[in-house]
Amino acid sequence: MTDSNDILSIRNVYKVFGDQPDTAMQMLRDGSTKEEIFEETGQTVGVFDASFSVKKGEIFVIMGLSGSGKSTMVRLLNRLIEPTAGTIELKGKDITGLGDADLLDVRRKEMSMVFQSFALMPHMSVLENAAFGLEISGVDKDERNKRAQEALEQVGLGEHSSSYPHQLSGGMQQRVGLARALTNDPTILLMDEAFSALDPLIRYEMQGELIRLQQEQERTIIFISHDLDEAVRIGDRIAIMEGGRVVQIGTPEELMRNPADDYVETFFKGVDVSKILKAGDVACANSGCTIRINGSVQSPPTNGSQFGYLLDNSDKLQGVISLKGLDATAKANPESLLAQCMDSHESINSSDMLQDAVKTIANSDYPIPVIEDNGTFKGVITKDLLLQTLSR
Ligand SMILES: Nc1ncnc2c1ncn2[C@@H]1O[C@H](COP(=O)(O)OP(=O)(O)OP(=O)(O)O)[C@@H](O)[C@H]1O
Ligand SMILES: [Mg+2]
């Protein structure tokens, strides 16, 4: 099913490496496994019956063990590798049948690729290196230098345009690669382990940079990684590949909560859940003793809650009150309740990552209220709930 937000959709895509793809395809249809096919025919099934859609403006991460087909998959997307079967639609248009000239056009305008490491030309300046792709495309010098300079500025290398590659750190060189990919303002960036060769700190910084670029420019990014922390940090959705198959696609939270099989589950073992869950995922609705205060208290606290959360008619939080020592009359009177609320209370946003809220929750004397983006009360997170969640 296509949706108007889908920018790239692939359907039933297969890639068989070898000289007898038809034999291998027939064996696949007959139910043979990748291993059986390799043993009998020497053909390698790189990608097996892959179907998915990538939405405009999302960071779509492809993860999987070595040899699972990730690189083959992204190269199929821009037809650097020809699919053995299946269709690839870019903006609703099938690109599997395009001739060389049209395909080149697609690669220039729509999809740029950034590799794990690529050779910068040592004798060319940073600016010339960034402009290199445009030069090959025949863009004239003034124009390509202007676009390359802009791209270098986007990746924080604006000041280094006249340096030479040997004067740059590895991370800076990788940024030049990213800048080169950005010079033709592609709709989609394909990144194959683009940060894997970098030091952890620089890698972290580049991930932040990528998130920023994606947010500012609404670029669609398809990013291969085999690092779960990286995938979870930057990915809106993650596709998990195994043996050429796409096993499961979902948000990090969906994959963690409902892994399709042991393979997916293994990826998420030992992951820091506070980096995956948002405060809103943890706060239970109905948690916390809420008290409505439209003139009369509609549901005065009766349970053993020590704290009450006063909500107005539109569910906005008006105050937090300690219920200890309050008698029934006081509890039934909204004016008196409001007057006795704490002078100030902390709250966290539903969309905050749990890891950023841990300190606030742990240091608070009362269960921290969680507020939706539209300002309404979502629930509370108690220290117990936090501990349970983190130790799951
Ligand atoms: N040009 C090729 N000829 C034959 N087999 C290939 C070719 N390219 C890839 N393969 C095979 O296809 C399968 C998938 O390889 P691919 O490079 O896509 O894996 P990957 O997930 O990117 O692995 P890694 O994490 O190591 O980069 C592997 O079994 C590989 O040996
Ligand atoms: Mg690879």
Tab-separated table of C-alpha atoms and ligand atoms in Angstrom:
chain	number	residue	atom	x	y	z
A	1	MET	CA	0.000	0.000	0.000
A	2	THR	CA	1.369	3.416	-0.852
A	3	ASP	CA	0.705	6.470	1.157
A	4	SER	CA	1.301	10.010	-0.037
A	5	ASN	CA	4.090	10.411	2.513
A	6	ASP	CA	6.013	7.524	1.026
A	7	ILE	CA	8.967	8.697	-0.995
A	8	LEU	CA	10.553	5.365	-1.780
A	9	SER	CA	8.759	2.018	-1.929
A	10	ILE	CA	10.162	-1.328	-2.838
A	11	ARG	CA	8.099	-4.418	-3.524
A	12	ASN	CA	9.166	-8.044	-3.593
A	13	VAL	CA	12.748	-7.146	-4.374
A	14	TYR	CA	15.266	-9.993	-4.799
A	15	LYS	CA	18.951	-9.991	-5.560
A	16	VAL	CA	20.767	-13.126	-6.557
A	17	PHE	CA	24.521	-12.854	-7.113
A	18	GLY	CA	25.845	-15.308	-9.671
A	19	ASP	CA	25.346	-16.482	-13.218
A	20	GLN	CA	22.179	-18.529	-12.707
A	21	PRO	CA	19.699	-16.173	-11.087
A	22	ASP	CA	16.711	-17.923	-12.695
A	23	THR	CA	17.646	-21.260	-11.174
A	24	ALA	CA	18.085	-19.620	-7.790
A	25	MET	CA	14.777	-17.760	-8.082
A	26	GLN	CA	12.967	-20.985	-8.933
A	27	MET	CA	14.563	-22.718	-5.972
A	28	LEU	CA	13.485	-19.830	-3.729
A	29	ARG	CA	9.932	-20.185	-4.996
A	30	ASP	CA	10.146	-23.895	-4.268
A	31	GLY	CA	11.115	-23.139	-0.720
A	32	SER	CA	14.888	-23.690	-0.706
A	33	THR	CA	16.925	-21.707	1.778
A	34	LYS	CA	19.740	-19.324	0.985
A	35	GLU	CA	22.233	-21.906	2.276
A	36	GLU	CA	20.788	-24.749	0.175
A	37	ILE	CA	20.877	-22.608	-2.934
A	38	PHE	CA	24.480	-21.658	-2.319
A	39	GLU	CA	25.494	-25.271	-1.747
A	40	GLU	CA	23.742	-26.592	-4.825
A	41	THR	CA	24.292	-23.801	-7.310
A	42	GLY	CA	26.922	-21.446	-5.921
A	43	GLN	CA	24.457	-18.564	-6.256
A	44	THR	CA	24.275	-16.113	-3.363
A	45	VAL	CA	20.915	-14.700	-2.349
A	46	GLY	CA	21.780	-11.153	-1.264
A	47	VAL	CA	18.259	-9.844	-0.719
A	48	PHE	CA	15.166	-11.954	-0.456
A	49	ASP	CA	11.617	-10.722	-1.087
A	50	ALA	CA	12.034	-7.288	0.475
A	51	SER	CA	9.067	-4.923	0.603
A	52	PHE	CA	8.885	-1.655	2.520
A	53	SER	CA	8.283	2.059	2.156
A	54	VAL	CA	10.323	4.945	3.434
A	55	LYS	CA	8.494	8.109	4.392
A	56	LYS	CA	9.505	11.571	3.325
A	57	GLY	CA	11.668	13.223	5.947
A	58	GLU	CA	12.356	10.176	8.077
A	59	ILE	CA	15.623	8.573	9.098
A	60	PHE	CA	15.180	4.932	8.195
A	61	VAL	CA	17.881	2.700	9.635
A	62	ILE	CA	18.768	-0.714	8.267
A	63	MET	CA	20.416	-3.017	10.811
A	64	GLY	CA	21.621	-6.571	10.741
A	65	LEU	CA	24.646	-8.770	11.214
A	66	SER	CA	27.501	-8.803	8.744
A	67	GLY	CA	26.416	-10.433	5.497
A	68	SER	CA	22.702	-9.961	6.173
A	69	GLY	CA	22.276	-7.899	3.008
A	70	LYS	CA	22.289	-4.300	4.194
A	71	SER	CA	24.741	-2.915	1.650
A	72	THR	CA	23.097	-4.885	-1.125
A	73	MET	CA	19.758	-3.417	-0.076
A	74	VAL	CA	20.819	0.245	-0.260
A	75	ARG	CA	22.641	-0.307	-3.522
A	76	LEU	CA	19.459	-1.799	-4.936
A	77	LEU	CA	17.595	1.366	-3.987
A	78	ASN	CA	19.544	3.515	-6.437
A	79	ARG	CA	20.245	0.548	-8.733
A	80	LEU	CA	23.976	0.537	-8.188
A	81	ILE	CA	23.031	-3.137	-7.991
A	82	GLU	CA	20.361	-4.355	-10.419
A	83	PRO	CA	17.492	-6.224	-8.757
A	84	THR	CA	16.898	-9.770	-9.978
A	85	ALA	CA	13.176	-9.233	-9.407
A	86	GLY	CA	10.819	-6.685	-7.892
A	87	THR	CA	10.001	-3.004	-8.266
A	88	ILE	CA	11.502	0.149	-6.809
A	89	GLU	CA	9.331	3.240	-6.835
A	90	LEU	CA	10.708	6.697	-6.245
A	91	LYS	CA	7.967	9.285	-5.644
A	92	GLY	CA	5.457	6.841	-7.090
A	93	LYS	CA	7.473	6.208	-10.265
A	94	ASP	CA	8.986	2.823	-11.005
A	95	ILE	CA	12.711	3.276	-11.586
A	96	THR	CA	13.518	-0.374	-12.320
A	97	GLY	CA	13.043	0.158	-16.041
A	98	LEU	CA	14.939	3.447	-16.410
A	99	GLY	CA	17.694	3.655	-19.009
A	100	ASP	CA	21.213	4.805	-18.179
A	101	ALA	CA	20.658	8.509	-18.780
A	102	ASP	CA	17.508	8.714	-16.663
A	103	LEU	CA	19.097	6.608	-13.974
A	104	LEU	CA	22.112	8.899	-13.846
A	105	ASP	CA	19.722	11.777	-13.476
A	106	VAL	CA	17.997	10.079	-10.544
A	107	ARG	CA	21.351	9.488	-8.846
A	108	ARG	CA	22.386	13.095	-9.378
A	109	LYS	CA	19.205	14.756	-8.275
A	110	GLU	CA	17.384	12.384	-5.995
A	111	MET	CA	19.755	10.039	-4.223
A	112	SER	CA	23.287	10.629	-3.007
A	113	MET	CA	25.356	8.009	-1.325
A	114	VAL	CA	27.847	8.350	1.533
A	115	PHE	CA	30.160	5.398	2.174
A	116	GLN	CA	31.985	4.190	5.254
A	117	SER	CA	35.172	5.732	4.052
A	118	PHE	CA	36.027	7.081	0.710
A	119	ALA	CA	39.164	8.425	-0.712
A	120	LEU	CA	39.448	12.164	-0.833
A	121	MET	CA	41.775	13.344	-3.576
A	122	PRO	CA	44.979	14.300	-1.735
A	123	HIS	CA	46.018	16.949	-4.243
A	124	MET	CA	42.632	18.647	-4.225
A	125	SER	CA	41.474	21.178	-1.634
A	126	VAL	CA	38.526	20.471	0.631
A	127	LEU	CA	36.376	22.704	-1.557
A	128	GLU	CA	37.435	20.903	-4.726
A	129	ASN	CA	36.862	17.547	-3.091
A	130	ALA	CA	33.372	18.556	-1.987
A	131	ALA	CA	32.650	19.879	-5.480
A	132	PHE	CA	33.989	16.770	-7.186
A	133	GLY	CA	30.635	15.085	-7.756
A	134	LEU	CA	29.290	18.237	-9.369
A	135	GLU	CA	32.379	18.472	-11.543
A	136	ILE	CA	31.738	14.975	-12.866
A	137	SER	CA	28.140	16.024	-13.528
A	138	GLY	CA	29.421	18.900	-15.651
A	139	VAL	CA	28.328	21.774	-13.408
A	140	ASP	CA	30.409	24.870	-14.156
A	141	LYS	CA	33.110	25.989	-11.770
A	142	ASP	CA	31.494	29.034	-10.158
A	143	GLU	CA	28.263	27.195	-9.537
A	144	ARG	CA	29.901	24.069	-8.133
A	145	ASN	CA	32.200	26.042	-5.851
A	146	LYS	CA	29.251	27.994	-4.531
A	147	ARG	CA	27.242	24.854	-3.835
A	148	ALA	CA	30.230	23.034	-2.352
A	149	GLN	CA	30.939	25.964	-0.013
A	150	GLU	CA	27.307	25.926	1.151
A	151	ALA	CA	27.458	22.191	1.761
A	152	LEU	CA	30.721	22.550	3.691
A	153	GLU	CA	29.078	25.175	5.872
A	154	GLN	CA	26.180	22.815	6.563
A	155	VAL	CA	28.579	20.243	7.967
A	156	GLY	CA	30.652	22.764	9.932
A	157	LEU	CA	33.634	22.924	7.594
A	158	GLY	CA	33.005	26.342	6.089
A	159	GLU	CA	36.324	27.633	7.373
A	160	HIS	CA	38.333	24.736	6.004
A	161	SER	CA	37.509	24.942	2.327
A	162	SER	CA	41.060	25.740	1.281
A	163	SER	CA	42.703	23.103	3.495
A	164	TYR	CA	43.929	19.820	2.061
A	165	PRO	CA	42.748	16.364	3.170
A	166	HIS	CA	45.962	15.512	5.060
A	167	GLN	CA	45.356	18.549	7.265
A	168	LEU	CA	41.982	17.171	8.426
A	169	SER	CA	41.117	14.631	11.106
A	170	GLY	CA	39.283	11.457	10.133
A	171	GLY	CA	35.997	12.906	11.334
A	172	MET	CA	36.516	16.063	9.305
A	173	GLN	CA	37.324	13.997	6.222
A	174	GLN	CA	34.083	12.105	6.700
A	175	ARG	CA	32.273	15.436	6.859
A	176	VAL	CA	33.741	16.325	3.473
A	177	GLY	CA	32.166	13.113	2.190
A	178	LEU	CA	28.841	14.152	3.659
A	179	ALA	CA	29.238	17.635	2.145
A	180	ARG	CA	29.928	16.096	-1.253
A	181	ALA	CA	26.719	14.114	-0.993
A	182	LEU	CA	24.817	17.272	-0.034
A	183	THR	CA	26.067	19.429	-2.927
A	184	ASN	CA	23.385	18.228	-5.292
A	185	ASP	CA	20.699	18.741	-2.678
A	186	PRO	CA	19.431	15.176	-2.940
A	187	THR	CA	15.952	14.200	-1.844
A	188	ILE	CA	17.333	11.039	-0.277
A	189	LEU	CA	20.695	10.410	1.366
A	190	LEU	CA	21.859	6.807	1.368
A	191	MET	CA	24.476	6.242	4.047
A	192	ASP	CA	26.284	2.914	4.310
A	193	GLU	CA	27.976	2.694	7.722
A	194	ALA	CA	28.991	6.272	7.121
A	195	PHE	CA	30.142	6.834	10.703
A	196	SER	CA	31.491	3.391	11.562
A	197	ALA	CA	35.141	4.302	11.091
A	198	LEU	CA	34.959	7.279	13.432
A	199	ASP	CA	36.006	7.566	17.086
A	200	PRO	CA	33.043	7.199	19.453
A	201	LEU	CA	32.976	10.869	20.412
A	202	ILE	CA	33.221	12.139	16.859
A	203	ARG	CA	30.719	9.555	15.815
A	204	TYR	CA	28.285	10.794	18.448
A	205	GLU	CA	28.813	14.350	17.268
A	206	MET	CA	28.190	13.372	13.639
A	207	GLN	CA	24.969	11.608	14.612
A	208	GLY	CA	23.798	14.831	16.228
A	209	GLU	CA	24.789	16.723	13.098
A	210	LEU	CA	22.810	14.329	10.941
A	211	ILE	CA	19.714	14.648	13.121
A	212	ARG	CA	20.029	18.427	12.868
A	213	LEU	CA	20.442	18.329	9.081
A	214	GLN	CA	17.445	16.075	8.741
A	215	GLN	CA	15.288	18.312	10.924
A	216	GLU	CA	16.332	21.543	9.236
A	217	GLN	CA	16.120	20.299	5.692
A	218	GLU	CA	13.502	17.557	5.927
A	219	ARG	CA	15.822	15.280	4.070
A	220	THR	CA	15.015	11.600	3.888
A	221	ILE	CA	17.910	9.507	5.118
A	222	ILE	CA	18.425	5.772	4.761
A	223	PHE	CA	21.201	4.817	7.110
A	224	ILE	CA	22.914	1.472	7.532
A	225	SER	CA	24.357	0.714	10.914
A	226	HIS	CA	25.216	-2.270	12.958
A	227	ASP	CA	25.361	-0.337	16.155
A	228	LEU	CA	22.104	-0.463	18.079
A	229	ASP	CA	22.814	2.680	20.100
A	230	GLU	CA	23.344	4.573	16.869
A	231	ALA	CA	20.246	3.075	15.245
A	232	VAL	CA	18.095	3.933	18.236
A	233	ARG	CA	19.464	7.441	18.545
A	234	ILE	CA	18.985	8.543	14.971
A	235	GLY	CA	16.345	6.174	13.606
A	236	ASP	CA	12.687	7.074	13.318
A	237	ARG	CA	12.201	3.483	12.220
A	238	ILE	CA	14.548	0.541	12.029
A	239	ALA	CA	14.458	-2.367	9.587
A	240	ILE	CA	16.185	-5.501	10.862
A	241	MET	CA	17.723	-7.778	8.223
A	242	GLU	CA	18.770	-11.392	8.562
A	243	GLY	CA	20.109	-13.626	5.798
A	244	GLY	CA	18.833	-11.307	3.048
A	245	ARG	CA	15.376	-10.959	4.547
A	246	VAL	CA	13.802	-7.970	6.216
A	247	VAL	CA	12.625	-9.588	9.420
A	248	GLN	CA	10.883	-6.655	11.065
A	249	ILE	CA	10.369	-2.926	10.686
A	250	GLY	CA	9.265	-0.582	13.435
A	251	THR	CA	10.138	2.249	15.761
A	252	PRO	CA	12.840	1.357	18.276
A	253	GLU	CA	10.135	1.107	20.908
A	254	GLU	CA	7.969	-1.241	18.827
A	255	LEU	CA	10.897	-3.524	18.079
A	256	MET	CA	11.967	-3.599	21.692
A	257	ARG	CA	8.469	-4.273	23.034
A	258	ASN	CA	7.378	-6.787	20.395
A	259	PRO	CA	10.376	-8.387	18.722
A	260	ALA	CA	9.249	-10.649	15.858
A	261	ASP	CA	11.723	-13.387	16.769
A	262	ASP	CA	14.795	-14.263	18.818
A	263	TYR	CA	17.117	-12.610	16.317
A	264	VAL	CA	15.448	-9.227	16.753
A	265	GLU	CA	15.231	-9.726	20.485
A	266	THR	CA	18.947	-10.448	20.671
A	267	PHE	CA	19.705	-7.062	19.146
A	268	PHE	CA	17.798	-5.379	21.909
A	269	LYS	CA	19.258	-7.406	24.770
A	270	GLY	CA	21.188	-5.227	27.118
A	271	VAL	CA	20.113	-2.024	25.394
A	272	ASP	CA	19.599	0.958	27.645
A	273	VAL	CA	15.804	1.312	27.567
A	274	SER	CA	16.012	4.894	28.792
A	275	LYS	CA	17.461	5.752	25.378
A	276	ILE	CA	14.501	4.202	23.598
A	277	LEU	CA	11.517	5.082	25.725
A	278	LYS	CA	10.027	8.517	26.026
A	279	ALA	CA	8.544	9.774	29.278
A	280	GLY	CA	5.083	9.458	27.724
A	281	ASP	CA	5.673	5.760	26.984
A	282	VAL	CA	6.269	5.148	30.665
A	283	ALA	CA	3.738	7.378	32.415
A	284	CYS	CA	0.574	5.396	32.930
A	285	ALA	CA	-2.713	6.987	32.140
A	286	ASN	CA	-4.807	6.953	35.318
A	287	SER	CA	-1.667	6.931	37.368
A	288	GLY	CA	-1.521	9.572	40.031
A	289	CYS	CA	-4.551	10.741	41.909
A	290	THR	CA	-6.148	13.365	39.696
A	291	ILE	CA	-8.622	15.866	41.012
A	292	ARG	CA	-10.822	17.887	38.722
A	293	ILE	CA	-11.509	21.406	39.874
A	294	ASN	CA	-14.280	22.925	37.780
A	295	GLY	CA	-16.090	24.614	40.631
A	296	SER	CA	-16.510	21.406	42.531
A	297	VAL	CA	-14.169	18.583	43.090
A	298	GLN	CA	-15.619	15.813	40.978
A	299	SER	CA	-13.533	12.954	42.110
A	300	PRO	CA	-12.027	13.742	45.450
A	301	PRO	CA	-9.110	11.514	46.346
A	302	THR	CA	-10.161	8.368	48.111
A	303	ASN	CA	-7.289	5.988	47.551
A	304	GLY	CA	-4.035	5.929	49.433
A	305	SER	CA	-2.282	8.434	47.175
A	306	GLN	CA	-0.019	10.817	48.979
A	307	PHE	CA	-0.171	13.416	46.250
A	308	GLY	CA	-2.997	14.845	44.188
A	309	TYR	CA	-2.790	16.399	40.728
A	310	LEU	CA	-5.311	19.185	40.184
A	311	LEU	CA	-6.660	19.439	36.654
A	312	ASP	CA	-8.878	22.076	35.109
A	313	ASN	CA	-11.649	21.317	32.595
A	314	SER	CA	-9.238	20.935	29.725
A	315	ASP	CA	-7.003	18.556	31.657
A	316	LYS	CA	-4.299	21.151	32.226
A	317	LEU	CA	-2.358	20.645	35.410
A	318	GLN	CA	-3.035	23.450	37.896
A	319	GLY	CA	-1.080	22.232	40.839
A	320	VAL	CA	0.302	19.369	42.873
A	321	ILE	CA	-0.805	18.922	46.441
A	322	SER	CA	0.344	16.759	49.311
A	323	LEU	CA	-2.726	14.927	50.592
A	324	LYS	CA	-1.165	13.911	53.873
A	325	GLY	CA	-3.102	15.190	56.839
A	326	LEU	CA	-5.897	16.724	54.755
A	327	ASP	CA	-9.347	15.877	56.067
A	328	ALA	CA	-12.364	14.972	53.938
A	329	THR	CA	-13.815	18.494	53.970
A	330	ALA	CA	-10.578	19.997	52.788
A	331	LYS	CA	-10.253	17.362	50.089
A	332	ALA	CA	-13.747	18.140	48.780
A	333	ASN	CA	-13.140	21.856	48.472
A	334	PRO	CA	-11.384	22.974	45.286
A	335	GLU	CA	-10.547	26.459	46.540
A	336	SER	CA	-8.850	25.154	49.598
A	337	LEU	CA	-7.054	22.494	47.580
A	338	LEU	CA	-5.722	25.029	45.105
A	339	ALA	CA	-4.613	27.285	47.914
A	340	GLN	CA	-2.671	24.482	49.524
A	341	CYS	CA	-0.839	23.310	46.405
A	342	MET	CA	2.911	23.364	46.424
A	343	ASP	CA	4.341	26.719	45.421
A	344	SER	CA	5.887	25.133	42.394
A	345	HIS	CA	6.200	21.678	40.934
A	346	GLU	CA	8.340	20.099	38.296
A	347	SER	CA	6.978	18.319	35.263
A	348	ILE	CA	8.411	16.605	32.225
A	349	ASN	CA	7.246	16.488	28.641
A	350	SER	CA	5.731	13.360	27.234
A	351	SER	CA	8.190	13.485	24.329
A	352	ASP	CA	11.310	13.788	26.512
A	353	MET	CA	13.591	10.776	26.310
A	354	LEU	CA	13.448	8.861	29.550
A	355	GLN	CA	17.233	9.144	29.905
A	356	ASP	CA	16.904	12.928	30.108
A	357	ALA	CA	14.208	12.672	32.776
A	358	VAL	CA	15.803	10.090	35.060
A	359	LYS	CA	17.450	12.637	37.354
A	360	THR	CA	14.315	14.716	37.767
A	361	ILE	CA	12.239	11.651	38.620
A	362	ALA	CA	14.825	10.196	40.965
A	363	ASN	CA	15.368	13.445	42.862
A	364	SER	CA	11.735	14.358	43.293
A	365	ASP	CA	9.755	14.019	46.533
A	366	TYR	CA	6.543	13.408	44.594
A	367	PRO	CA	5.737	11.373	41.449
A	368	ILE	CA	6.651	13.627	38.536
A	369	PRO	CA	3.736	14.665	36.333
A	370	VAL	CA	4.110	14.063	32.595
A	371	ILE	CA	2.562	16.609	30.269
A	372	GLU	CA	1.526	15.982	26.655
A	373	ASP	CA	2.762	18.283	23.898
A	374	ASN	CA	-0.638	20.003	23.857
A	375	GLY	CA	-0.294	20.793	27.568
A	376	THR	CA	-2.641	18.176	28.976
A	377	PHE	CA	-1.819	15.902	31.892
A	378	LYS	CA	-0.771	12.397	30.822
A	379	GLY	CA	0.034	10.679	34.111
A	380	VAL	CA	2.880	10.441	36.563
A	381	ILE	CA	6.121	8.514	36.848
A	382	THR	CA	6.916	7.256	40.319
A	383	LYS	CA	10.389	6.174	41.347
A	384	ASP	CA	9.128	2.598	41.499
A	385	LEU	CA	7.846	2.754	37.955
A	386	LEU	CA	11.171	4.211	36.841
A	387	LEU	CA	13.122	1.421	38.517
A	388	GLN	CA	10.846	-1.271	37.087
A	389	THR	CA	11.200	0.172	33.616
A	390	LEU	CA	14.962	0.509	33.753
A	391	SER	CA	15.498	-2.981	35.121
A	392	ARG	CA	13.261	-4.692	32.607
B	1	LIG	N1	29.089	-8.678	-5.660
B	1	LIG	C1	28.774	-9.761	-4.961
B	1	LIG	N2	28.920	-11.007	-5.484
B	1	LIG	C2	28.562	-12.105	-4.800
B	1	LIG	N3	28.036	-12.076	-3.560
B	1	LIG	C3	27.861	-10.865	-2.989
B	1	LIG	C4	28.221	-9.644	-3.644
B	1	LIG	N4	27.943	-8.621	-2.834
B	1	LIG	C5	27.429	-9.156	-1.710
B	1	LIG	N5	27.372	-10.501	-1.809
B	1	LIG	C6	26.836	-11.430	-0.797
B	1	LIG	O1	25.538	-11.003	-0.425
B	1	LIG	C7	25.326	-11.144	0.966
B	1	LIG	C8	24.986	-9.795	1.587
B	1	LIG	O2	26.133	-8.956	1.537
B	1	LIG	P1	26.112	-7.436	1.995
B	1	LIG	O3	27.386	-6.826	1.598
B	1	LIG	O4	24.873	-6.801	1.495
B	1	LIG	O5	26.016	-7.602	3.583
B	1	LIG	P2	26.052	-6.471	4.721
B	1	LIG	O6	24.852	-6.698	5.568
B	1	LIG	O7	26.239	-5.132	4.133
B	1	LIG	O8	27.340	-6.910	5.571
B	1	LIG	P3	28.438	-5.980	6.333
B	1	LIG	O9	27.808	-5.596	7.655
B	1	LIG	O10	29.577	-6.914	6.538
B	1	LIG	O11	28.767	-4.805	5.489
B	1	LIG	C9	26.584	-11.760	1.517
B	1	LIG	O12	26.352	-13.157	1.601
B	1	LIG	C10	27.637	-11.443	0.479
B	1	LIG	O13	28.632	-12.432	0.439
B	2	MG	MG	27.793	-3.673	4.254
